[in-house]
């Protein structure tokens, strides 16, 4: 199997950097308050600092991937190659932990809303 051509590498790297730029624009900026009274949905999506950390890690991963394609992707030097991929793996695991934290937060928020709704229903009955 022959390695991918330089144009394929370049196209892949440009795509990854473009996606990473969208992630930066979307998650690293502060959310703008649309109304003085926040809805429940806006409350749930509000300030979750781990999302910005995840976005920053995603950008680091994208930059490291692009750098790795051109610098570390040499099988003659196995030690830097192994260290590079261990760092990449560690960052991906960190992203998975942040995603799990976000899922747990979302589940707790929905459970709290459900309890509040049930209590409001019992009070009105």
Tab-separated table of N, CA and C in Angstrom:
chain	number	residue	atom	x	y	z
A	1	UNK	N	0.844	-1.177	0.000
A	1	UNK	CA	0.000	0.000	0.000
A	1	UNK	C	0.890	1.242	0.000
A	2	UNK	N	0.652	2.126	-0.916
A	2	UNK	CA	1.474	3.320	-1.010
A	2	UNK	C	0.901	4.453	-0.156
A	3	UNK	N	1.766	5.322	0.368
A	3	UNK	CA	1.279	6.425	1.201
A	3	UNK	C	0.459	7.408	0.376
A	4	UNK	N	-0.424	8.163	1.043
A	4	UNK	CA	-1.250	9.126	0.310
A	4	UNK	C	-0.384	10.219	-0.322
A	5	UNK	N	-0.871	10.762	-1.397
A	5	UNK	CA	-0.123	11.808	-2.086
A	5	UNK	C	-0.140	13.093	-1.261
A	6	UNK	N	0.744	14.006	-1.605
A	6	UNK	CA	0.848	15.279	-0.881
A	6	UNK	C	-0.437	16.099	-1.019
A	7	UNK	N	-1.082	16.032	-2.167
A	7	UNK	CA	-2.321	16.809	-2.341
A	7	UNK	C	-3.436	16.273	-1.440
A	8	UNK	N	-3.505	14.962	-1.246
A	8	UNK	CA	-4.503	14.385	-0.347
A	8	UNK	C	-4.200	14.803	1.088
A	9	UNK	N	-2.940	14.761	1.485
A	9	UNK	CA	-2.550	15.206	2.826
A	9	UNK	C	-2.928	16.665	3.043
A	10	UNK	N	-2.606	17.507	2.061
A	10	UNK	CA	-2.899	18.926	2.174
A	10	UNK	C	-4.397	19.169	2.268
A	11	UNK	N	-5.193	18.496	1.454
A	11	UNK	CA	-6.645	18.661	1.482
A	11	UNK	C	-7.217	18.232	2.832
A	12	UNK	N	-6.742	17.119	3.357
A	12	UNK	CA	-7.186	16.638	4.662
A	12	UNK	C	-6.817	17.630	5.760
A	13	UNK	N	-5.609	18.150	5.708
A	13	UNK	CA	-5.158	19.099	6.729
A	13	UNK	C	-5.949	20.404	6.668
A	14	UNK	N	-6.233	20.899	5.489
A	14	UNK	CA	-7.030	22.118	5.350
A	14	UNK	C	-8.437	21.891	5.904
A	15	UNK	N	-9.019	20.745	5.617
A	15	UNK	CA	-10.348	20.428	6.154
A	15	UNK	C	-10.358	20.372	7.667
A	16	UNK	N	-9.357	19.760	8.252
A	16	UNK	CA	-9.275	19.662	9.712
A	16	UNK	C	-9.099	21.035	10.341
A	17	UNK	N	-8.258	21.860	9.767
A	17	UNK	CA	-8.057	23.206	10.301
A	17	UNK	C	-9.336	24.035	10.158
A	18	UNK	N	-10.066	23.872	9.064
A	18	UNK	CA	-11.320	24.610	8.881
A	18	UNK	C	-12.357	24.194	9.928
A	19	UNK	N	-12.480	22.904	10.168
A	19	UNK	CA	-13.422	22.428	11.186
A	19	UNK	C	-13.005	22.937	12.557
A	20	UNK	N	-11.718	22.941	12.828
A	20	UNK	CA	-11.233	23.435	14.113
A	20	UNK	C	-11.521	24.923	14.266
A	21	UNK	N	-11.434	25.696	13.195
A	21	UNK	CA	-11.758	27.126	13.261
A	21	UNK	C	-13.235	27.329	13.598
A	22	UNK	N	-14.103	26.496	13.045
A	22	UNK	CA	-15.534	26.576	13.367
A	22	UNK	C	-15.765	26.245	14.837
A	23	UNK	N	-15.067	25.230	15.342
A	23	UNK	CA	-15.194	24.863	16.762
A	23	UNK	C	-14.750	26.027	17.643
A	24	UNK	N	-13.645	26.661	17.304
A	24	UNK	CA	-13.170	27.813	18.076
A	24	UNK	C	-14.215	28.912	18.066
A	25	UNK	N	-14.715	29.240	16.903
A	25	UNK	CA	-15.705	30.311	16.789
A	25	UNK	C	-16.957	29.990	17.585
A	26	UNK	N	-17.391	28.741	17.561
A	26	UNK	CA	-18.651	28.356	18.201
A	26	UNK	C	-18.545	28.256	19.722
A	27	UNK	N	-17.510	27.639	20.231
A	27	UNK	CA	-17.472	27.325	21.652
A	27	UNK	C	-16.591	28.221	22.504
A	28	UNK	N	-15.615	28.866	21.951
A	28	UNK	CA	-14.734	29.680	22.778
A	28	UNK	C	-15.271	31.087	23.016
A	29	UNK	N	-16.260	31.500	22.251
A	29	UNK	CA	-16.840	32.821	22.485
A	29	UNK	C	-17.862	32.723	23.606
A	30	UNK	N	-18.074	33.808	24.299
A	30	UNK	CA	-19.043	33.856	25.389
A	30	UNK	C	-20.453	33.882	24.818
A	31	UNK	N	-21.391	33.137	25.442
A	31	UNK	CA	-22.772	33.190	24.963
A	31	UNK	C	-23.385	34.561	25.230
A	32	UNK	N	-24.190	35.021	24.298
A	32	UNK	CA	-24.842	36.319	24.411
A	32	UNK	C	-26.228	36.105	25.005
A	33	UNK	N	-26.556	36.894	26.024
A	33	UNK	CA	-27.884	36.789	26.627
A	33	UNK	C	-28.912	37.365	25.665
A	34	UNK	N	-29.896	36.579	25.294
A	34	UNK	CA	-30.907	37.027	24.325
A	34	UNK	C	-32.083	37.708	25.004
A	35	UNK	N	-32.431	37.248	26.180
A	35	UNK	CA	-33.545	37.842	26.914
A	35	UNK	C	-33.124	38.031	28.363
A	36	UNK	N	-33.736	38.996	29.049
A	36	UNK	CA	-33.390	39.172	30.459
A	36	UNK	C	-33.751	37.943	31.293
A	37	UNK	N	-34.901	37.350	31.029
A	37	UNK	CA	-35.304	36.136	31.738
A	37	UNK	C	-34.875	34.938	30.906
A	38	UNK	N	-34.007	34.131	31.473
A	38	UNK	CA	-33.483	32.987	30.724
A	38	UNK	C	-34.474	31.843	30.770
A	39	UNK	N	-34.651	31.195	29.642
A	39	UNK	CA	-35.513	30.022	29.602
A	39	UNK	C	-34.766	28.840	30.192
A	40	UNK	N	-35.488	27.751	30.426
A	40	UNK	CA	-34.849	26.551	30.973
A	40	UNK	C	-33.804	26.002	30.015
A	41	UNK	N	-34.112	26.049	28.726
A	41	UNK	CA	-33.167	25.531	27.739
A	41	UNK	C	-31.877	26.351	27.762
A	42	UNK	N	-32.006	27.677	27.829
A	42	UNK	CA	-30.821	28.530	27.891
A	42	UNK	C	-30.062	28.310	29.186
A	43	UNK	N	-30.818	28.020	30.282
A	43	UNK	CA	-30.174	27.737	31.567
A	43	UNK	C	-29.326	26.479	31.470
A	44	UNK	N	-29.861	25.454	30.808
A	44	UNK	CA	-29.126	24.204	30.686
A	44	UNK	C	-27.890	24.382	29.807
A	45	UNK	N	-28.033	25.165	28.739
A	45	UNK	CA	-26.911	25.354	27.822
A	45	UNK	C	-25.946	26.427	28.287
A	46	UNK	N	-26.320	27.144	29.342
A	46	UNK	CA	-25.565	28.284	29.816
A	46	UNK	C	-24.078	28.073	29.939
A	47	UNK	N	-23.527	28.477	31.019
A	47	UNK	CA	-22.078	28.469	31.183
A	47	UNK	C	-21.598	27.083	31.609
A	48	UNK	N	-21.085	26.358	30.665
A	48	UNK	CA	-20.465	25.057	30.923
A	48	UNK	C	-19.000	25.181	30.532
A	49	UNK	N	-18.156	25.515	31.509
A	49	UNK	CA	-16.757	25.781	31.156
A	49	UNK	C	-16.049	24.591	30.539
A	50	UNK	N	-16.511	23.386	30.836
A	50	UNK	CA	-15.841	22.212	30.259
A	50	UNK	C	-16.057	22.136	28.754
A	51	UNK	N	-17.099	22.786	28.242
A	51	UNK	CA	-17.282	22.815	26.781
A	51	UNK	C	-16.201	23.657	26.119
A	52	UNK	N	-15.846	24.776	26.754
A	52	UNK	CA	-14.773	25.594	26.193
A	52	UNK	C	-13.432	24.869	26.302
A	53	UNK	N	-13.232	24.140	27.382
A	53	UNK	CA	-12.003	23.342	27.520
A	53	UNK	C	-11.959	22.282	26.423
A	54	UNK	N	-13.092	21.630	26.186
A	54	UNK	CA	-13.164	20.624	25.122
A	54	UNK	C	-12.894	21.222	23.751
A	55	UNK	N	-13.405	22.431	23.520
A	55	UNK	CA	-13.146	23.097	22.240
A	55	UNK	C	-11.667	23.412	22.088
A	56	UNK	N	-11.045	23.865	23.159
A	56	UNK	CA	-9.618	24.168	23.100
A	56	UNK	C	-8.807	22.892	22.853
A	57	UNK	N	-9.197	21.795	23.498
A	57	UNK	CA	-8.503	20.523	23.274
A	57	UNK	C	-8.690	20.072	21.831
A	58	UNK	N	-9.873	20.279	21.287
A	58	UNK	CA	-10.124	19.908	19.890
A	58	UNK	C	-9.219	20.685	18.942
A	59	UNK	N	-9.026	21.952	19.230
A	59	UNK	CA	-8.136	22.764	18.395
A	59	UNK	C	-6.697	22.268	18.513
A	60	UNK	N	-6.263	21.968	19.737
A	60	UNK	CA	-4.906	21.442	19.927
A	60	UNK	C	-4.742	20.128	19.164
A	61	UNK	N	-5.754	19.269	19.247
A	61	UNK	CA	-5.695	18.006	18.504
A	61	UNK	C	-5.595	18.241	17.004
A	62	UNK	N	-6.364	19.192	16.499
A	62	UNK	CA	-6.331	19.467	15.061
A	62	UNK	C	-4.952	19.966	14.630
A	63	UNK	N	-4.400	20.880	15.393
A	63	UNK	CA	-3.078	21.415	15.057
A	63	UNK	C	-2.017	20.318	15.166
A	64	UNK	N	-2.116	19.512	16.232
A	64	UNK	CA	-1.146	18.420	16.384
A	64	UNK	C	-1.273	17.402	15.254
A	65	UNK	N	-2.490	17.136	14.818
A	65	UNK	CA	-2.672	16.183	13.725
A	65	UNK	C	-2.016	16.697	12.455
A	66	UNK	N	-2.273	17.966	12.147
A	66	UNK	CA	-1.678	18.552	10.947
A	66	UNK	C	-0.155	18.550	11.057
A	67	UNK	N	0.362	18.916	12.221
A	67	UNK	CA	1.825	18.897	12.408
A	67	UNK	C	2.356	17.469	12.317
A	68	UNK	N	1.605	16.522	12.854
A	68	UNK	CA	2.035	15.132	12.825
A	68	UNK	C	2.088	14.551	11.435
A	69	UNK	N	1.171	14.994	10.590
A	69	UNK	CA	1.155	14.488	9.216
A	69	UNK	C	2.449	14.861	8.500
A	70	UNK	N	2.961	16.050	8.794
A	70	UNK	CA	4.144	16.514	8.079
A	70	UNK	C	5.457	16.314	8.840
A	71	UNK	N	5.416	16.204	10.166
A	71	UNK	CA	6.660	16.154	10.929
A	71	UNK	C	6.923	14.773	11.517
A	72	UNK	N	5.957	14.210	12.201
A	72	UNK	CA	6.181	12.993	12.977
A	72	UNK	C	5.812	11.736	12.198
A	73	UNK	N	5.237	11.870	11.060
A	73	UNK	CA	4.781	10.706	10.293
A	73	UNK	C	5.942	10.047	9.552
A	74	UNK	N	7.005	9.764	10.277
A	74	UNK	CA	8.193	9.150	9.689
A	74	UNK	C	8.466	7.856	10.463
A	75	UNK	N	8.335	6.697	9.832
A	75	UNK	CA	8.526	5.444	10.562
A	75	UNK	C	9.975	5.156	10.952
A	76	UNK	N	10.922	5.971	10.488
A	76	UNK	CA	12.330	5.750	10.842
A	76	UNK	C	12.626	6.122	12.291
A	77	UNK	N	11.792	6.984	12.883
A	77	UNK	CA	12.001	7.432	14.259
A	77	UNK	C	10.825	6.972	15.113
A	78	UNK	N	10.861	5.764	15.678
A	78	UNK	CA	9.699	5.245	16.398
A	78	UNK	C	9.422	5.922	17.739
A	79	UNK	N	10.429	6.438	18.432
A	79	UNK	CA	10.186	7.029	19.751
A	79	UNK	C	9.358	8.316	19.667
A	80	UNK	N	9.722	9.302	18.853
A	80	UNK	CA	8.868	10.493	18.759
A	80	UNK	C	7.465	10.152	18.223
A	81	UNK	N	7.409	9.197	17.333
A	81	UNK	CA	6.128	8.770	16.774
A	81	UNK	C	5.235	8.210	17.881
A	82	UNK	N	5.790	7.354	18.743
A	82	UNK	CA	5.022	6.761	19.838
A	82	UNK	C	4.614	7.820	20.854
A	83	UNK	N	5.515	8.727	21.201
A	83	UNK	CA	5.190	9.791	22.154
A	83	UNK	C	4.087	10.687	21.599
A	84	UNK	N	4.201	11.031	20.344
A	84	UNK	CA	3.194	11.864	19.683
A	84	UNK	C	1.817	11.215	19.787
A	85	UNK	N	1.719	9.942	19.446
A	85	UNK	CA	0.413	9.287	19.461
A	85	UNK	C	-0.096	9.032	20.873
A	86	UNK	N	0.785	8.873	21.840
A	86	UNK	CA	0.347	8.764	23.233
A	86	UNK	C	-0.261	10.084	23.719
A	87	UNK	N	0.357	11.191	23.342
A	87	UNK	CA	-0.211	12.500	23.693
A	87	UNK	C	-1.568	12.672	23.021
A	88	UNK	N	-1.664	12.317	21.745
A	88	UNK	CA	-2.951	12.415	21.035
A	88	UNK	C	-4.010	11.546	21.716
A	89	UNK	N	-3.645	10.335	22.089
A	89	UNK	CA	-4.581	9.436	22.765
A	89	UNK	C	-5.028	10.018	24.104
A	90	UNK	N	-4.095	10.584	24.852
A	90	UNK	CA	-4.440	11.207	26.131
A	90	UNK	C	-5.424	12.350	25.961
A	91	UNK	N	-5.227	13.187	24.935
A	91	UNK	CA	-6.148	14.291	24.681
A	91	UNK	C	-7.536	13.787	24.267
A	92	UNK	N	-7.577	12.737	23.475
A	92	UNK	CA	-8.868	12.163	23.072
A	92	UNK	C	-9.595	11.588	24.287
A	93	UNK	N	-8.864	10.918	25.170
A	93	UNK	CA	-9.484	10.388	26.395
A	93	UNK	C	-10.012	11.535	27.246
A	94	UNK	N	-9.253	12.619	27.340
A	94	UNK	CA	-9.699	13.784	28.096
A	94	UNK	C	-10.994	14.336	27.497
A	95	UNK	N	-11.076	14.401	26.181
A	95	UNK	CA	-12.315	14.842	25.521
A	95	UNK	C	-13.478	13.920	25.867
A	96	UNK	N	-13.230	12.625	25.901
A	96	UNK	CA	-14.300	11.673	26.247
A	96	UNK	C	-14.772	11.873	27.679
A	97	UNK	N	-13.854	12.161	28.592
A	97	UNK	CA	-14.232	12.426	29.987
A	97	UNK	C	-15.085	13.689	30.071
A	98	UNK	N	-14.706	14.727	29.336
A	98	UNK	CA	-15.501	15.951	29.321
A	98	UNK	C	-16.889	15.702	28.724
A	99	UNK	N	-16.977	14.876	27.695
A	99	UNK	CA	-18.270	14.548	27.102
A	99	UNK	C	-19.144	13.785	28.091
A	100	UNK	N	-18.543	12.882	28.849
A	100	UNK	CA	-19.281	12.145	29.872
A	100	UNK	C	-19.773	13.097	30.959
A	101	UNK	N	-18.938	14.035	31.364
A	101	UNK	CA	-19.339	15.034	32.354
A	101	UNK	C	-20.526	15.841	31.834
A	102	UNK	N	-20.494	16.220	30.580
A	102	UNK	CA	-21.580	16.989	29.992
A	102	UNK	C	-22.868	16.161	29.946
A	103	UNK	N	-22.766	14.889	29.605
A	103	UNK	CA	-23.949	14.024	29.562
A	103	UNK	C	-24.550	13.856	30.959
A	104	UNK	N	-23.711	13.705	31.967
A	104	UNK	CA	-24.201	13.578	33.348
A	104	UNK	C	-24.886	14.869	33.783
A	105	UNK	N	-24.297	16.012	33.439
A	105	UNK	CA	-24.905	17.302	33.778
A	105	UNK	C	-26.273	17.443	33.110
A	106	UNK	N	-26.365	17.072	31.852
A	106	UNK	CA	-27.629	17.163	31.135
A	106	UNK	C	-28.682	16.258	31.767
A	107	UNK	N	-28.295	15.059	32.109
A	107	UNK	CA	-29.239	14.122	32.737
A	107	UNK	C	-29.733	14.653	34.078
A	108	UNK	N	-28.843	15.204	34.881
A	108	UNK	CA	-29.246	15.776	36.169
A	108	UNK	C	-30.183	16.968	35.987
A	109	UNK	N	-29.895	17.789	34.990
A	109	UNK	CA	-30.751	18.949	34.733
A	109	UNK	C	-32.151	18.504	34.342
A	110	UNK	N	-32.273	17.530	33.453
A	110	UNK	CA	-33.585	17.024	33.050
A	110	UNK	C	-34.308	16.371	34.227
A	111	UNK	N	-33.580	15.655	35.077
A	111	UNK	CA	-34.199	15.042	36.262
A	111	UNK	C	-34.735	16.120	37.205
A	112	UNK	N	-33.976	17.179	37.398
A	112	UNK	CA	-34.428	18.279	38.254
A	112	UNK	C	-35.680	18.929	37.683
A	113	UNK	N	-35.701	19.145	36.367
A	113	UNK	CA	-36.892	19.726	35.731
A	113	UNK	C	-38.106	18.817	35.889
A	114	UNK	N	-37.889	17.516	35.744
A	114	UNK	CA	-38.989	16.557	35.880
A	114	UNK	C	-39.553	16.597	37.299
A	115	UNK	N	-38.669	16.635	38.300
A	115	UNK	CA	-39.128	16.719	39.691
A	115	UNK	C	-39.906	18.002	39.937
A	116	UNK	N	-39.400	19.140	39.419
A	116	UNK	CA	-40.091	20.414	39.585
A	116	UNK	C	-41.472	20.383	38.945
A	117	UNK	N	-41.569	19.767	37.762
A	117	UNK	CA	-42.848	19.676	37.078
A	117	UNK	C	-43.830	18.793	37.855
A	118	UNK	N	-43.319	17.675	38.391
A	118	UNK	CA	-44.180	16.791	39.182
A	118	UNK	C	-44.642	17.486	40.461
A	119	UNK	N	-43.747	18.229	41.104
A	119	UNK	CA	-44.138	18.936	42.315
A	119	UNK	C	-45.155	20.025	42.021
A	120	UNK	N	-44.988	20.707	40.895
A	120	UNK	CA	-45.961	21.746	40.510
A	120	UNK	C	-47.316	21.100	40.201
A	121	UNK	N	-47.312	19.923	39.599
A	121	UNK	CA	-48.558	19.211	39.301
A	121	UNK	C	-49.258	18.758	40.563
A	122	UNK	N	-48.508	18.321	41.567
A	122	UNK	CA	-49.089	17.872	42.831
A	122	UNK	C	-49.631	19.058	43.628
A	123	UNK	N	-48.980	20.194	43.542
A	123	UNK	CA	-49.438	21.379	44.274
A	123	UNK	C	-50.733	21.946	43.683
A	124	UNK	N	-50.859	21.845	42.356
A	124	UNK	CA	-52.073	22.391	41.719
A	124	UNK	C	-53.256	21.448	41.860
A	125	UNK	N	-53.014	20.176	42.154
A	125	UNK	CA	-54.117	19.218	42.280
A	125	UNK	C	-54.790	19.263	43.626
